[in-house]
XYZ file of C-alpha atoms in Angstrom:
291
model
C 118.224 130.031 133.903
C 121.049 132.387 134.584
C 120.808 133.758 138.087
C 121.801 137.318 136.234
C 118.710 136.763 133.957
C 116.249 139.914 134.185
C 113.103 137.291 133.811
C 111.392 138.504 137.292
C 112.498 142.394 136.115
C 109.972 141.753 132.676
C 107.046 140.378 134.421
C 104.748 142.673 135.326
C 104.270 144.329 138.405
C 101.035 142.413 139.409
C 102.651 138.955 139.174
C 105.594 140.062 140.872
C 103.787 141.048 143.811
C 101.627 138.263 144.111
C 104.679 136.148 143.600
C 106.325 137.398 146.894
C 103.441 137.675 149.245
C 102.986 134.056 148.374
C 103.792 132.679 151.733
C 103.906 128.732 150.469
C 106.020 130.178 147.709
C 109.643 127.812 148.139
C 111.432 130.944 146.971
C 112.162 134.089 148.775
C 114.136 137.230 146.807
C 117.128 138.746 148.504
C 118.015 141.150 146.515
C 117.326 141.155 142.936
C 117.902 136.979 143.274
C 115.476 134.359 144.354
C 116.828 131.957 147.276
C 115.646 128.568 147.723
C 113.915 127.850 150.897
C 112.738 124.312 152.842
C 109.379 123.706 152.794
C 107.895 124.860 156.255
C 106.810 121.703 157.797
C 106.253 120.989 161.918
C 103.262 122.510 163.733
C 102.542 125.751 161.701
C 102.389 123.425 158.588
C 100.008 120.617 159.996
C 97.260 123.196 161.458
C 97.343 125.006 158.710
C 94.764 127.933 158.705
C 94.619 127.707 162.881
C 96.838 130.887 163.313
C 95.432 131.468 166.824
C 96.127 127.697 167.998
C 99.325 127.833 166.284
C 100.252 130.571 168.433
C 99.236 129.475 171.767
C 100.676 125.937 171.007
C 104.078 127.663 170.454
C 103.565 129.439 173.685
C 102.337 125.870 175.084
C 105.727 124.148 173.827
C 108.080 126.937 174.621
C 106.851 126.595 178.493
C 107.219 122.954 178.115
C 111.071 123.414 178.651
C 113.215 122.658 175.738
C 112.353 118.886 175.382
C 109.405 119.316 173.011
C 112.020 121.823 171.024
C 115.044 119.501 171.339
C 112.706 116.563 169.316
C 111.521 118.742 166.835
C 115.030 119.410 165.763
C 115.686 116.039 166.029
C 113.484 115.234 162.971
C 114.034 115.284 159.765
C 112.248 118.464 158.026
C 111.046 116.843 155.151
C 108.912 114.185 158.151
C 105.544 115.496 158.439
C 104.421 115.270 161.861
C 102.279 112.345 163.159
C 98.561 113.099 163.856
C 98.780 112.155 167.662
C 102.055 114.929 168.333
C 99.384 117.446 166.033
C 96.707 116.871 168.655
C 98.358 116.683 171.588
C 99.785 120.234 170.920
C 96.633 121.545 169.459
C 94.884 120.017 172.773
C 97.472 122.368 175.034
C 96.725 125.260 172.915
C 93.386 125.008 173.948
C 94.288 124.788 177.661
C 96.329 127.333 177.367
C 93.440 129.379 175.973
C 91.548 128.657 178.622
C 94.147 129.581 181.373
C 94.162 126.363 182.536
C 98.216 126.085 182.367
C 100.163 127.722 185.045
C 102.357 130.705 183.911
C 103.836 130.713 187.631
C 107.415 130.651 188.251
C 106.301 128.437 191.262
C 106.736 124.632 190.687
C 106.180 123.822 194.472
C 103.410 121.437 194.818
C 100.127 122.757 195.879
C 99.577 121.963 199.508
C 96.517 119.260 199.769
C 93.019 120.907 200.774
C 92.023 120.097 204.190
C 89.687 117.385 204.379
C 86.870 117.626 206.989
C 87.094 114.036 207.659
C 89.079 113.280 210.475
C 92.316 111.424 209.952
C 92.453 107.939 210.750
C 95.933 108.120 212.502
C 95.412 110.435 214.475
C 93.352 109.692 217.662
C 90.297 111.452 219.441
C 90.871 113.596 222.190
C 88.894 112.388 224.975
C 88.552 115.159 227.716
C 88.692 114.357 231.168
C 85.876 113.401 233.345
C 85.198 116.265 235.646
C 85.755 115.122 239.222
C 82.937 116.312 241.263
C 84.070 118.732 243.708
C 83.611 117.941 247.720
C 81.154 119.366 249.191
C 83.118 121.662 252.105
C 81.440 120.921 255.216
C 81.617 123.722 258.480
C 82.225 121.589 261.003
C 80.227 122.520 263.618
C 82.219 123.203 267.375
C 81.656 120.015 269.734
C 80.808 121.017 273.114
C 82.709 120.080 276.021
C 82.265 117.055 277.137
C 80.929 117.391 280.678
C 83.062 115.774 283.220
C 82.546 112.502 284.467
C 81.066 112.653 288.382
C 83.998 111.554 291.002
C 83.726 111.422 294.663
C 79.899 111.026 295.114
C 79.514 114.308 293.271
C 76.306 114.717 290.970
C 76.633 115.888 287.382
C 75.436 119.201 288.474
C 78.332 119.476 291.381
C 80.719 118.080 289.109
C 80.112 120.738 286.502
C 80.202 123.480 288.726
C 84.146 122.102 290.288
C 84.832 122.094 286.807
C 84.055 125.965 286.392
C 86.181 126.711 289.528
C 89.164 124.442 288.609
C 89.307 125.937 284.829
C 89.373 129.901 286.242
C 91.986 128.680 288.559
C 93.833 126.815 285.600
C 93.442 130.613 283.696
C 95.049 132.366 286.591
C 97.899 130.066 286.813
C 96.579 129.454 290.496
C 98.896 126.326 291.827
C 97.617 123.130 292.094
C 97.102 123.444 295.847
C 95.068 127.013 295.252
C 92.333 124.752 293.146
C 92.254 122.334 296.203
C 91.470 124.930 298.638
C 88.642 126.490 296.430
C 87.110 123.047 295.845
C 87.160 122.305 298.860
C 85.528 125.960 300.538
C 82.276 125.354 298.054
C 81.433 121.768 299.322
C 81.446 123.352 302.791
C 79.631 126.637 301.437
C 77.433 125.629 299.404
C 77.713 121.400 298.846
C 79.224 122.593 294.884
C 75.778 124.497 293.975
C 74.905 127.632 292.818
C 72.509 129.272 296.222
C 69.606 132.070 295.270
C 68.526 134.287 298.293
C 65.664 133.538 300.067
C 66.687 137.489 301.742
C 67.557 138.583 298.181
C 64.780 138.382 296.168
C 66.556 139.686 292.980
C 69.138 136.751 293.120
C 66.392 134.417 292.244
C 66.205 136.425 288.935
C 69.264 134.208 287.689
C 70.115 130.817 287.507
C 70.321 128.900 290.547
C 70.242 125.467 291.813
C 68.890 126.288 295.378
C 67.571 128.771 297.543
C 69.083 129.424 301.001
C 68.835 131.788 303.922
C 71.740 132.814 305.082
C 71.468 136.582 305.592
C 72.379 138.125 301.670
C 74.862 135.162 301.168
C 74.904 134.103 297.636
C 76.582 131.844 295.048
C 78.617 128.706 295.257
C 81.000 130.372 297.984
C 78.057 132.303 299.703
C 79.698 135.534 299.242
C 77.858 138.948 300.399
C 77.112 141.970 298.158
C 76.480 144.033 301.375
C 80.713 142.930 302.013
C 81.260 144.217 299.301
C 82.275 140.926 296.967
C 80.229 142.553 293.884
C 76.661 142.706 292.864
C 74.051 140.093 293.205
C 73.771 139.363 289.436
C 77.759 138.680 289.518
C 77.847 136.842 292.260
C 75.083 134.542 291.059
C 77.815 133.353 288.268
C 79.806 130.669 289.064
C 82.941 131.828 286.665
C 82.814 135.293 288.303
C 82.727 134.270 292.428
C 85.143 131.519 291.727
C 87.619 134.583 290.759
C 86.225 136.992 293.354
C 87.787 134.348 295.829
C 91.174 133.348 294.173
C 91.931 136.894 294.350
C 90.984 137.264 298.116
C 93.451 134.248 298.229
C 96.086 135.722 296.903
C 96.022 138.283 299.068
C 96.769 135.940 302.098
C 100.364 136.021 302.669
C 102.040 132.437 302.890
C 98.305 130.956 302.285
C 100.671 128.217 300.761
C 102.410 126.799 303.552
C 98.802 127.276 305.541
C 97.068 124.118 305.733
C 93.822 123.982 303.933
C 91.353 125.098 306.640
C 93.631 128.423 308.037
C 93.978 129.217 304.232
C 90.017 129.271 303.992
C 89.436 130.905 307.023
C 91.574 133.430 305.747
C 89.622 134.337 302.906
C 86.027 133.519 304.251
C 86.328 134.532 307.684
C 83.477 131.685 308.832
C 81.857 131.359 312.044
C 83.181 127.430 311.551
C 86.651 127.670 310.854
C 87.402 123.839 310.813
C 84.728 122.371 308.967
C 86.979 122.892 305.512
C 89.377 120.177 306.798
C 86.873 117.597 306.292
C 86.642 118.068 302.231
C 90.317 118.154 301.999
C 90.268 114.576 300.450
C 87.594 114.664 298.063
C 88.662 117.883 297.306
C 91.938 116.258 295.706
C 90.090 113.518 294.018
C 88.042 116.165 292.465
C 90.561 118.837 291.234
C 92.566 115.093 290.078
C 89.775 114.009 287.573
C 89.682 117.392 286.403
C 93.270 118.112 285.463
C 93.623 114.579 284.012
């Protein structure tokens, strides 16, 4: 037929519209002519009615990347599809429907969930014992050891040199000072500490004997009524050893004196040489002491 022929012009109108809205028509009109056109083959043309599949599959294979595209036009048009291609695109339509496949730009891999089992590289921490923390302990103040008895001395006359040779010691007395003090209270009072027999409120504090010897009292039988202090001071052993140091003191060149006019000095006794005969035990004494 000649393309000029007016064949389509005579039909009438009904056929000629049916005729173009045939879509499986091989002919399409452009203009007043009819064009030849392929058969449409590939996905569209195997699902046939499945307009919704078709679509999503399209939108499946287009997010594929351009391999699934790149076969396609590899083909030959005329080659139907095979089955297995038709329902492995039809299956990704599906899971595209269902928003199963990712539309993220993202192609990172998914970090792993974490697993509450613990990891069998890595070890267990194992804490630390506690130490038990030492008990702090106050330890207690010893007492002084009590000096050891020299020179035929009992514990009780050793103890009592021991007071008058430490407040000598504290009033940086010289060594020959401590002799001379030991050595007045073994003649005094044989190194214990005297009550009043006279002086009834000297037996009030603690003593070691009682003697009679007007209001003399102490270990260096000193008199409140001489004014050396009260009776309760006198009756301490700390307090008349300093009474007398200071006495000493006062005695000038009671250092180069010899032990019995250094004494005297301070005592003023009716027996002004019977010091002289402690002189020796005296240093033994005042020895053990300082050692």
């Amino acid at each position: 037929m000649h393309p000029d022929d007016d064949f389509d012009q005579k039909l009438p109108p009904q056929q000629q519209a049916s005729r173009s809205a045939d879509g499986s028509s091989p002919e399409r009109v452009v203009g007043r002519h009819r064009a030849a056109v392929a058969p449409r083959r590939g996905i569209a043309a195997v699902l046939g009615g499945t307009g919704l599949r078709v679509a999503l599959a399209t939108g499946v294979a287009c997010c594929l990347g351009a391999t699934a595209v790149a076969v396609a036009s590899t083909r030959d048009t005329d080659e139907a599809p095979r089955p297995q291609v038709a329902e492995a695109v039809a299956d990704r339509a599906l899971a595209a429907e269902d928003g199963a496949a990712s539309r993220s730009l993202d192609r990172s891999s998914p970090s792993p969930a974490p697993s509450s089992s613990p990891s069998p590289s890595a070890s267990p921490t194992v804490k630390p014992s506690a130490t038990p923390k030492a008990k702090k302990t106050t330890a207690k103040p010893k007492k002084p050891s009590r000096p050891k008895p020299v020179a035929g001395l009992t514990q009780a006359q050793m103890d009592n040199a021991k007071v008058i040779v430490d407040v000598g010691v504290d009033m940086k007395i010289p060594r020959k000072g401590l002799v001379v003090a030991v050595a007045t209270a073994m003649q005094e009072s044989t190194l214990l500490n005297y009550a009043s027999g006279v002086l009834p409120e000297s037996q009030n504090y603690p003593h070691q004997a009682i003697g009679w010897d007007h209001d003399s009292v102490g270990l260096f039988q000193q008199r409140p009524s001489s004014g050396w202090g009260t009776v309760r001071d006198l009756m301490r052993p700390a307090y008349s050893a300093r009474a007398f140091y200071e006495a000493l003191l006062q005695v000038p060149g009671w250092e180069q004196m010899s032990l019995t006019l250094a004494a005297q000095a301070v005592q003023i006794s009716a027996f002004p040489y019977a010091y002289a005969q402690h002189e020796e035990r005296a240093n033994t004494i005042v020895a053990a002491l300082l050692s």
